[in-house]
Amino acid sequence: MTGVIDFHEVTHRHGALTRLDSLSFSASQGEVLALLGHNGAGKTTTMHLILGLLTPTSGRVSVLGGTPDSRHAAALRQRLGYLPENVSFYEALTGVEVLTYFARLKRADRGQVTPLLEKVGLGHAAHRRVKTYSKGMRQRLGLAQALLGEPGLLLLDEPTTGLDPAATRDFYVTLDELRGRGGTVVLSSHILPGVEPYIDRALILGNGRRLALGNMETLRREAALPLVIRVRGRLADSDWQALSNQPGHTLLARDDAGATLAVPEAAKLDTLRRLTGTAGVIDLGVEPPTLEHLYQHFSRGAHQ
Ligand SMILES: Nc1ncnc2c1ncn2[C@@H]1O[C@H](COP(=O)(O)OP(=O)(O)OP(=O)(O)O)[C@@H](O)[C@H]1O
C-alpha cells in the first residue's frame, strides 16, 4: 500500500445490508478523485471509512500511511479536511466565530480564518450571524472549514450543492490550487456537467460495488461508446444514406441545416475524411462521450 488512500477489498455490512462490497481503489498525492454513484451507491460510506467513522467488516483501509479507525486517527484528523453532505453550524455565531471555533478544534493557525473567508467569497459577511446566510453561503463556510490547516487530504461530500455557477467555478479553482500544492481531493458529486475538467479520475459506484475507475481516456476506452459528429450543411439524400449505412453508424437526427451521427471511435478518421470530401458540408464538430454519458453507460443496471 503506497497511496494517500488505499482500499483493499473493503466490505462494510450493516445488519443484512451490504453498504460496500469488496471495494478496492487508491488515490495518490496531488490527485482529484471523483466518487460518482446513484443515491445509496456507497459514496458517503466510503468517506466515513476514510475518516475512521466506520470500520470495515472485512478488507483493509489505509489513509496517509495508517489505519483511520486506530490510534492514527487523531494525527490523521489534523491533516484531513472534511465537508459533510449536510453542513450545519451554530446559527447564532458569525462566520468568523464559526471558523475560529473549528480552527481551535483542529489546532490550526487562527490567522487563516479571515483569508479563508475571503477566499470562499464570504469576506463581506464575515461578521454576520450564520442564521442570516443563504444555503450557498453556508456551503462556502463549510468549504472554508474544510480548508483550515492546509489539509493534505480533502474529503468533500456533494460540495457544489447549493452553489451558483460562478461559486462552483471558484470552488474548482480553489481545489486546483490545493492540488497544485500537493493536496489530494476526494469529492462526491451528482452534478456531473462541468466537473470533468477538474478531476483526474472518477470512481463509479453502484450498489456498493466498483463499476469503473479511471481517467477520461481509460473510461472512454473501456466503455467504447460511439462519438457524435455534428454535420452542418445540405447533403444529398444519397450521401446521408451512404453515411448511415457504414458499419456501426447511426443517424441520430437530421434537418435542413445538417445532421448528427453516432460513429464508432475506430471509424472517426475515415468518416471525417469522407465528410470533408462530400459536397454541401459547411462545418463539422466532433464530440467524444462526456463524463455524463460514461456514468450512464457504467451505471446501467445499477439501482438508480
Ligand atoms: N446510518 C445508516 N445505517 C444503515 N444503513 C445506512 C446508513 N447510512 C447509509 N446506509 C445505507 O448504506 C448504503 C450506502 O449509503 P451511502 O450513504 O453510502 O450512499 P451514497 O452513495 O452516499 O448516497 P447519496 O447519494 O444518497 O448520499 C445505502 O443502502 C444506505 O441505505
CSV table of C-alpha atoms and ligand atoms in Angstrom, one decimal:
chain,number,residue,atom,x,y,z
A,1,MET,CA,0.0,0.0,0.0
A,2,THR,CA,1.6,3.3,-1.1
A,3,GLY,CA,-1.2,5.8,-1.9
A,4,VAL,CA,-2.6,8.6,0.2
A,5,ILE,CA,-5.7,6.4,0.3
A,6,ASP,CA,-5.7,2.6,-0.2
A,7,PHE,CA,-8.8,0.4,-0.1
A,8,HIS,CA,-8.1,-3.3,-0.4
A,9,GLU,CA,-11.2,-5.5,-0.9
A,10,VAL,CA,-13.2,-3.4,1.6
A,11,THR,CA,-16.6,-4.7,2.6
A,12,HIS,CA,-18.9,-2.9,5.0
A,13,ARG,CA,-22.1,-4.5,6.2
A,14,HIS,CA,-24.8,-3.1,8.4
A,15,GLY,CA,-27.0,-6.0,9.5
A,16,ALA,CA,-28.2,-7.7,6.4
A,17,LEU,CA,-27.4,-4.7,4.2
A,18,THR,CA,-24.1,-4.6,2.3
A,19,ARG,CA,-23.2,-1.0,2.1
A,20,LEU,CA,-19.8,-1.6,0.3
A,21,ASP,CA,-18.9,-4.8,-1.4
A,22,SER,CA,-15.2,-5.7,-1.8
A,23,LEU,CA,-14.1,-2.2,-2.9
A,24,SER,CA,-10.5,-1.7,-4.0
A,25,PHE,CA,-9.1,1.6,-5.2
A,26,SER,CA,-6.3,4.0,-4.3
A,27,ALA,CA,-5.8,7.8,-4.6
A,28,SER,CA,-2.3,9.3,-4.9
A,29,GLN,CA,-0.8,12.6,-3.8
A,30,GLY,CA,-1.9,15.6,-5.9
A,31,GLU,CA,-4.9,13.8,-7.3
A,32,VAL,CA,-8.6,14.9,-7.6
A,33,LEU,CA,-10.7,11.7,-7.5
A,34,ALA,CA,-14.5,12.0,-8.0
A,35,LEU,CA,-16.8,9.4,-6.4
A,36,LEU,CA,-19.9,9.1,-8.6
A,37,GLY,CA,-23.0,6.9,-8.0
A,38,HIS,CA,-26.7,6.8,-7.5
A,39,ASN,CA,-28.4,7.5,-4.1
A,40,GLY,CA,-27.3,4.8,-1.8
A,41,ALA,CA,-24.4,3.7,-4.0
A,42,GLY,CA,-21.9,3.9,-1.1
A,43,LYS,CA,-20.2,7.3,-1.6
A,44,THR,CA,-20.8,8.6,1.9
A,45,THR,CA,-19.9,5.1,3.4
A,46,THR,CA,-16.6,5.3,1.5
A,47,MET,CA,-15.9,8.7,3.0
A,48,HIS,CA,-16.8,7.6,6.5
A,49,LEU,CA,-14.4,4.6,6.2
A,50,ILE,CA,-11.7,7.0,5.1
A,51,LEU,CA,-12.5,9.2,8.1
A,52,GLY,CA,-12.4,6.2,10.5
A,53,LEU,CA,-16.1,6.9,11.5
A,54,LEU,CA,-16.9,3.4,10.2
A,55,THR,CA,-14.8,0.2,10.4
A,56,PRO,CA,-14.6,-2.3,7.5
A,57,THR,CA,-16.4,-5.6,8.1
A,58,SER,CA,-13.5,-7.1,6.0
A,59,GLY,CA,-10.7,-5.8,3.9
A,60,ARG,CA,-8.1,-3.1,4.7
A,61,VAL,CA,-8.2,0.7,4.6
A,62,SER,CA,-5.1,2.8,4.8
A,63,VAL,CA,-5.1,6.7,4.8
A,64,LEU,CA,-2.0,8.8,4.9
A,65,GLY,CA,0.0,5.8,5.9
A,66,GLY,CA,-2.2,4.4,8.7
A,67,THR,CA,-5.5,2.8,9.6
A,68,PRO,CA,-8.0,5.6,10.2
A,69,ASP,CA,-10.0,3.9,12.9
A,70,SER,CA,-6.9,3.2,15.0
A,71,ARG,CA,-4.7,5.4,17.2
A,72,HIS,CA,-3.5,7.0,14.0
A,73,ALA,CA,-6.9,8.8,13.9
A,74,ALA,CA,-6.1,11.8,16.0
A,75,ALA,CA,-3.0,12.6,13.9
A,76,LEU,CA,-4.9,12.0,10.8
A,77,ARG,CA,-7.7,14.4,11.6
A,78,GLN,CA,-5.2,17.3,11.7
A,79,ARG,CA,-4.1,16.5,8.1
A,80,LEU,CA,-7.6,15.9,6.8
A,81,GLY,CA,-10.3,18.4,5.8
A,82,TYR,CA,-13.9,17.2,5.6
A,83,LEU,CA,-17.0,18.8,4.2
A,84,PRO,CA,-20.1,16.6,5.1
A,85,GLU,CA,-23.1,16.3,2.9
A,86,ASN,CA,-25.3,18.4,5.1
A,87,VAL,CA,-23.4,21.2,6.7
A,88,SER,CA,-24.9,22.9,9.8
A,89,PHE,CA,-23.3,25.4,12.1
A,90,TYR,CA,-24.3,27.3,15.3
A,91,GLU,CA,-26.8,29.8,13.9
A,92,ALA,CA,-26.0,32.4,16.5
A,93,LEU,CA,-22.3,32.6,15.7
A,94,THR,CA,-20.8,34.8,12.9
A,95,GLY,CA,-18.7,33.3,10.1
A,96,VAL,CA,-15.5,34.4,11.8
A,97,GLU,CA,-16.6,32.9,15.1
A,98,VAL,CA,-17.5,29.5,13.5
A,99,LEU,CA,-14.2,29.3,11.7
A,100,THR,CA,-12.2,30.4,14.8
A,101,TYR,CA,-14.0,27.6,16.8
A,102,PHE,CA,-13.1,25.0,14.2
A,103,ALA,CA,-9.5,26.3,13.9
A,104,ARG,CA,-9.2,25.8,17.7
A,105,LEU,CA,-10.6,22.3,17.5
A,106,LYS,CA,-8.2,21.4,14.6
A,107,ARG,CA,-5.3,23.2,16.2
A,108,ALA,CA,-4.9,25.2,13.0
A,109,ASP,CA,-3.5,28.8,12.8
A,110,ARG,CA,-6.3,31.3,13.6
A,111,GLY,CA,-4.6,33.7,11.3
A,112,GLN,CA,-6.1,31.6,8.4
A,113,VAL,CA,-9.7,32.5,9.3
A,114,THR,CA,-10.0,35.8,7.6
A,115,PRO,CA,-8.1,34.9,4.4
A,116,LEU,CA,-10.1,31.7,4.1
A,117,LEU,CA,-13.4,33.6,4.4
A,118,GLU,CA,-12.2,35.9,1.7
A,119,LYS,CA,-11.1,33.0,-0.5
A,120,VAL,CA,-14.6,31.5,-0.4
A,121,GLY,CA,-16.2,34.8,-1.1
A,122,LEU,CA,-17.6,35.4,2.4
A,123,GLY,CA,-15.3,38.4,3.3
A,124,HIS,CA,-18.3,40.8,3.2
A,125,ALA,CA,-20.4,38.5,5.5
A,126,ALA,CA,-17.6,37.5,7.9
A,127,HIS,CA,-19.2,39.3,10.9
A,128,ARG,CA,-22.8,38.4,10.1
A,129,ARG,CA,-24.5,35.6,12.0
A,130,VAL,CA,-24.8,32.3,10.2
A,131,LYS,CA,-28.6,32.4,10.5
A,132,THR,CA,-28.6,35.2,8.0
A,133,TYR,CA,-26.6,33.2,5.5
A,134,SER,CA,-28.2,31.7,2.3
A,135,LYS,CA,-27.7,28.0,1.5
A,136,GLY,CA,-24.9,28.7,-0.8
A,137,MET,CA,-23.1,30.9,1.8
A,138,ARG,CA,-23.4,28.1,4.3
A,139,GLN,CA,-21.8,25.7,1.8
A,140,ARG,CA,-19.0,28.2,1.2
A,141,LEU,CA,-18.5,28.4,5.0
A,142,GLY,CA,-18.3,24.6,5.1
A,143,LEU,CA,-15.7,24.6,2.4
A,144,ALA,CA,-13.6,27.2,4.3
A,145,GLN,CA,-13.9,25.0,7.4
A,146,ALA,CA,-12.7,22.0,5.4
A,147,LEU,CA,-9.7,24.0,4.1
A,148,LEU,CA,-8.5,25.0,7.6
A,149,GLY,CA,-5.0,23.8,8.4
A,150,GLU,CA,-4.0,23.3,4.7
A,151,PRO,CA,-5.1,19.6,4.6
A,152,GLY,CA,-3.1,17.0,2.8
A,153,LEU,CA,-6.3,15.2,2.1
A,154,LEU,CA,-9.7,16.9,1.5
A,155,LEU,CA,-12.9,14.9,1.5
A,156,LEU,CA,-15.9,16.7,0.1
A,157,ASP,CA,-19.4,15.2,0.1
A,158,GLU,CA,-21.5,16.9,-2.6
A,159,PRO,CA,-19.5,20.1,-2.3
A,160,THR,CA,-21.2,22.1,-5.1
A,161,THR,CA,-24.8,21.6,-3.8
A,162,GLY,CA,-26.4,25.0,-3.5
A,163,LEU,CA,-23.6,26.8,-5.2
A,164,ASP,CA,-24.4,29.1,-8.2
A,165,PRO,CA,-22.3,28.6,-11.4
A,166,ALA,CA,-19.8,31.3,-10.5
A,167,ALA,CA,-19.3,30.0,-7.0
A,168,THR,CA,-18.9,26.4,-8.4
A,169,ARG,CA,-16.2,27.6,-10.8
A,170,ASP,CA,-14.4,29.5,-7.9
A,171,PHE,CA,-14.7,26.3,-5.8
A,172,TYR,CA,-13.0,24.2,-8.5
A,173,VAL,CA,-10.2,26.8,-8.9
A,174,THR,CA,-9.6,26.6,-5.1
A,175,LEU,CA,-9.3,22.8,-5.4
A,176,ASP,CA,-6.9,23.2,-8.3
A,177,GLU,CA,-4.7,25.4,-6.2
A,178,LEU,CA,-4.7,22.8,-3.3
A,179,ARG,CA,-3.9,20.0,-5.8
A,180,GLY,CA,-1.0,22.2,-7.1
A,181,ARG,CA,0.4,22.3,-3.6
A,182,GLY,CA,0.3,18.5,-3.5
A,183,GLY,CA,-3.0,18.0,-1.7
A,184,THR,CA,-5.3,15.1,-2.6
A,185,VAL,CA,-9.0,15.6,-3.0
A,186,VAL,CA,-11.8,13.1,-3.0
A,187,LEU,CA,-15.2,14.6,-3.8
A,188,SER,CA,-18.6,13.0,-4.4
A,189,SER,CA,-21.0,14.6,-6.8
A,190,HIS,CA,-24.3,14.2,-8.5
A,191,ILE,CA,-23.7,17.3,-10.6
A,192,LEU,CA,-21.7,15.9,-13.5
A,193,PRO,CA,-21.8,18.7,-16.1
A,194,GLY,CA,-18.8,20.9,-15.5
A,195,VAL,CA,-16.9,18.5,-13.2
A,196,GLU,CA,-14.8,16.9,-16.0
A,197,PRO,CA,-12.0,19.4,-16.5
A,198,TYR,CA,-11.3,19.5,-12.8
A,199,ILE,CA,-10.9,15.8,-11.9
A,200,ASP,CA,-8.1,13.4,-12.6
A,201,ARG,CA,-10.1,10.2,-12.2
A,202,ALA,CA,-13.6,9.0,-11.5
A,203,LEU,CA,-14.6,6.0,-9.3
A,204,ILE,CA,-18.1,5.0,-10.3
A,205,LEU,CA,-20.0,3.1,-7.6
A,206,GLY,CA,-23.3,1.1,-7.9
A,207,ASN,CA,-24.9,-0.8,-5.1
A,208,GLY,CA,-21.7,-0.7,-3.1
A,209,ARG,CA,-19.6,-2.1,-5.9
A,210,ARG,CA,-16.9,-0.5,-8.1
A,211,LEU,CA,-18.4,-0.3,-11.6
A,212,ALA,CA,-15.5,1.7,-13.2
A,213,LEU,CA,-12.3,3.6,-12.2
A,214,GLY,CA,-10.0,5.7,-14.4
A,215,ASN,CA,-9.3,9.0,-16.1
A,216,MET,CA,-11.5,10.1,-19.0
A,217,GLU,CA,-9.3,8.3,-21.5
A,218,THR,CA,-9.4,5.0,-19.7
A,219,LEU,CA,-13.2,5.2,-19.1
A,220,ARG,CA,-13.8,6.1,-22.8
A,221,ARG,CA,-11.6,3.2,-23.9
A,222,GLU,CA,-13.4,0.7,-21.6
A,223,ALA,CA,-16.9,2.0,-22.5
A,224,ALA,CA,-16.2,2.0,-26.2
A,225,LEU,CA,-19.1,4.4,-26.7
A,226,PRO,CA,-19.6,6.0,-30.1
A,227,LEU,CA,-18.7,9.6,-30.6
A,228,VAL,CA,-21.0,12.2,-32.0
A,229,ILE,CA,-20.2,14.0,-35.2
A,230,ARG,CA,-22.3,17.1,-35.9
A,231,VAL,CA,-22.5,18.0,-39.6
A,232,ARG,CA,-23.7,21.4,-40.8
A,233,GLY,CA,-24.7,21.6,-44.4
A,234,ARG,CA,-27.2,20.4,-47.0
A,235,LEU,CA,-26.2,17.0,-48.3
A,236,ALA,CA,-27.9,14.9,-51.0
A,237,ASP,CA,-30.2,12.2,-49.6
A,238,SER,CA,-27.9,9.5,-51.1
A,239,ASP,CA,-24.9,10.9,-49.2
A,240,TRP,CA,-26.8,10.7,-45.8
A,241,GLN,CA,-27.9,7.2,-46.7
A,242,ALA,CA,-24.3,6.1,-47.6
A,243,LEU,CA,-23.0,7.6,-44.3
A,244,SER,CA,-25.6,5.9,-42.1
A,245,ASN,CA,-25.0,2.6,-43.9
A,246,GLN,CA,-21.4,2.5,-42.7
A,247,PRO,CA,-20.9,-0.3,-40.0
A,248,GLY,CA,-21.8,1.0,-36.5
A,249,HIS,CA,-23.0,4.4,-37.8
A,250,THR,CA,-26.4,5.8,-36.7
A,251,LEU,CA,-28.1,8.9,-38.0
A,252,LEU,CA,-29.4,10.4,-34.7
A,253,ALA,CA,-31.1,13.5,-36.1
A,254,ARG,CA,-31.4,15.3,-39.4
A,255,ASP,CA,-33.0,18.5,-40.6
A,256,ASP,CA,-32.4,21.1,-43.3
A,257,ALA,CA,-29.4,22.6,-41.6
A,258,GLY,CA,-27.5,19.3,-41.1
A,259,ALA,CA,-27.4,16.1,-39.1
A,260,THR,CA,-26.0,14.4,-36.0
A,261,LEU,CA,-24.3,11.0,-36.5
A,262,ALA,CA,-23.1,8.4,-33.9
A,263,VAL,CA,-19.8,7.0,-35.1
A,264,PRO,CA,-17.6,4.2,-33.6
A,265,GLU,CA,-14.3,5.7,-32.3
A,266,ALA,CA,-12.3,3.4,-34.7
A,267,ALA,CA,-14.1,4.9,-37.7
A,268,LYS,CA,-13.7,8.5,-36.8
A,269,LEU,CA,-10.9,9.5,-39.2
A,270,ASP,CA,-12.4,7.6,-42.1
A,271,THR,CA,-15.8,9.2,-41.6
A,272,LEU,CA,-14.3,12.7,-41.2
A,273,ARG,CA,-12.3,12.2,-44.4
A,274,ARG,CA,-15.5,11.1,-46.2
A,275,LEU,CA,-17.4,14.1,-44.9
A,276,THR,CA,-14.8,16.7,-45.8
A,277,GLY,CA,-14.9,15.3,-49.3
A,278,THR,CA,-18.7,15.4,-49.5
A,279,ALA,CA,-20.3,18.3,-51.4
A,280,GLY,CA,-22.5,20.6,-49.2
A,281,VAL,CA,-20.7,20.1,-45.9
A,282,ILE,CA,-20.1,23.6,-44.3
A,283,ASP,CA,-18.8,22.6,-40.8
A,284,LEU,CA,-18.1,19.6,-38.7
A,285,GLY,CA,-18.0,19.1,-34.9
A,286,VAL,CA,-16.7,16.0,-33.1
A,287,GLU,CA,-17.9,15.3,-29.5
A,288,PRO,CA,-16.4,12.4,-27.6
A,289,PRO,CA,-18.6,10.9,-24.8
A,290,THR,CA,-18.9,13.1,-21.8
A,291,LEU,CA,-18.5,12.0,-18.1
A,292,GLU,CA,-22.3,12.0,-18.0
A,293,HIS,CA,-22.5,9.6,-20.9
A,294,LEU,CA,-19.9,7.4,-19.4
A,295,TYR,CA,-21.6,7.5,-16.0
A,296,GLN,CA,-24.9,6.4,-17.6
A,297,HIS,CA,-23.1,3.6,-19.5
A,298,PHE,CA,-21.4,2.1,-16.5
A,299,SER,CA,-24.3,2.6,-14.1
A,300,ARG,CA,-26.8,0.9,-16.4
A,301,GLY,CA,-28.4,-1.9,-14.4
A,302,ALA,CA,-27.3,-0.4,-11.0
A,303,HIS,CA,-30.2,0.8,-8.8
A,304,GLN,CA,-30.9,4.4,-9.7
B,1,LIG,N1,-26.7,5.0,9.2
B,1,LIG,C1,-27.0,4.0,8.3
B,1,LIG,N2,-27.5,2.9,8.8
B,1,LIG,C2,-27.8,1.8,8.0
B,1,LIG,N3,-27.7,1.9,6.7
B,1,LIG,C3,-27.2,3.0,6.1
B,1,LIG,C4,-26.9,4.2,6.9
B,1,LIG,N4,-26.4,5.1,6.1
B,1,LIG,C5,-26.5,4.6,4.9
B,1,LIG,N5,-27.0,3.4,4.9
B,1,LIG,C6,-27.2,2.5,3.7
B,1,LIG,O1,-25.9,2.2,3.1
B,1,LIG,C7,-26.0,2.2,1.7
B,1,LIG,C8,-24.9,3.2,1.1
B,1,LIG,O2,-25.3,4.5,1.5
B,1,LIG,P1,-24.4,5.8,1.3
B,1,LIG,O3,-25.0,6.9,2.3
B,1,LIG,O4,-23.0,5.5,1.4
B,1,LIG,O5,-24.8,6.2,-0.2
B,1,LIG,P2,-24.4,7.5,-1.1
B,1,LIG,O6,-23.8,7.0,-2.3
B,1,LIG,O7,-23.6,8.4,-0.3
B,1,LIG,O8,-25.9,8.0,-1.3
B,1,LIG,P3,-26.4,9.6,-1.5
B,1,LIG,O9,-26.1,9.9,-2.9
B,1,LIG,O10,-27.9,9.4,-1.4
B,1,LIG,O11,-25.8,10.4,-0.5
B,1,LIG,C9,-27.4,2.5,1.3
B,1,LIG,O12,-28.1,1.3,1.0
B,1,LIG,C10,-28.0,3.2,2.6
B,1,LIG,O13,-29.3,2.8,2.7
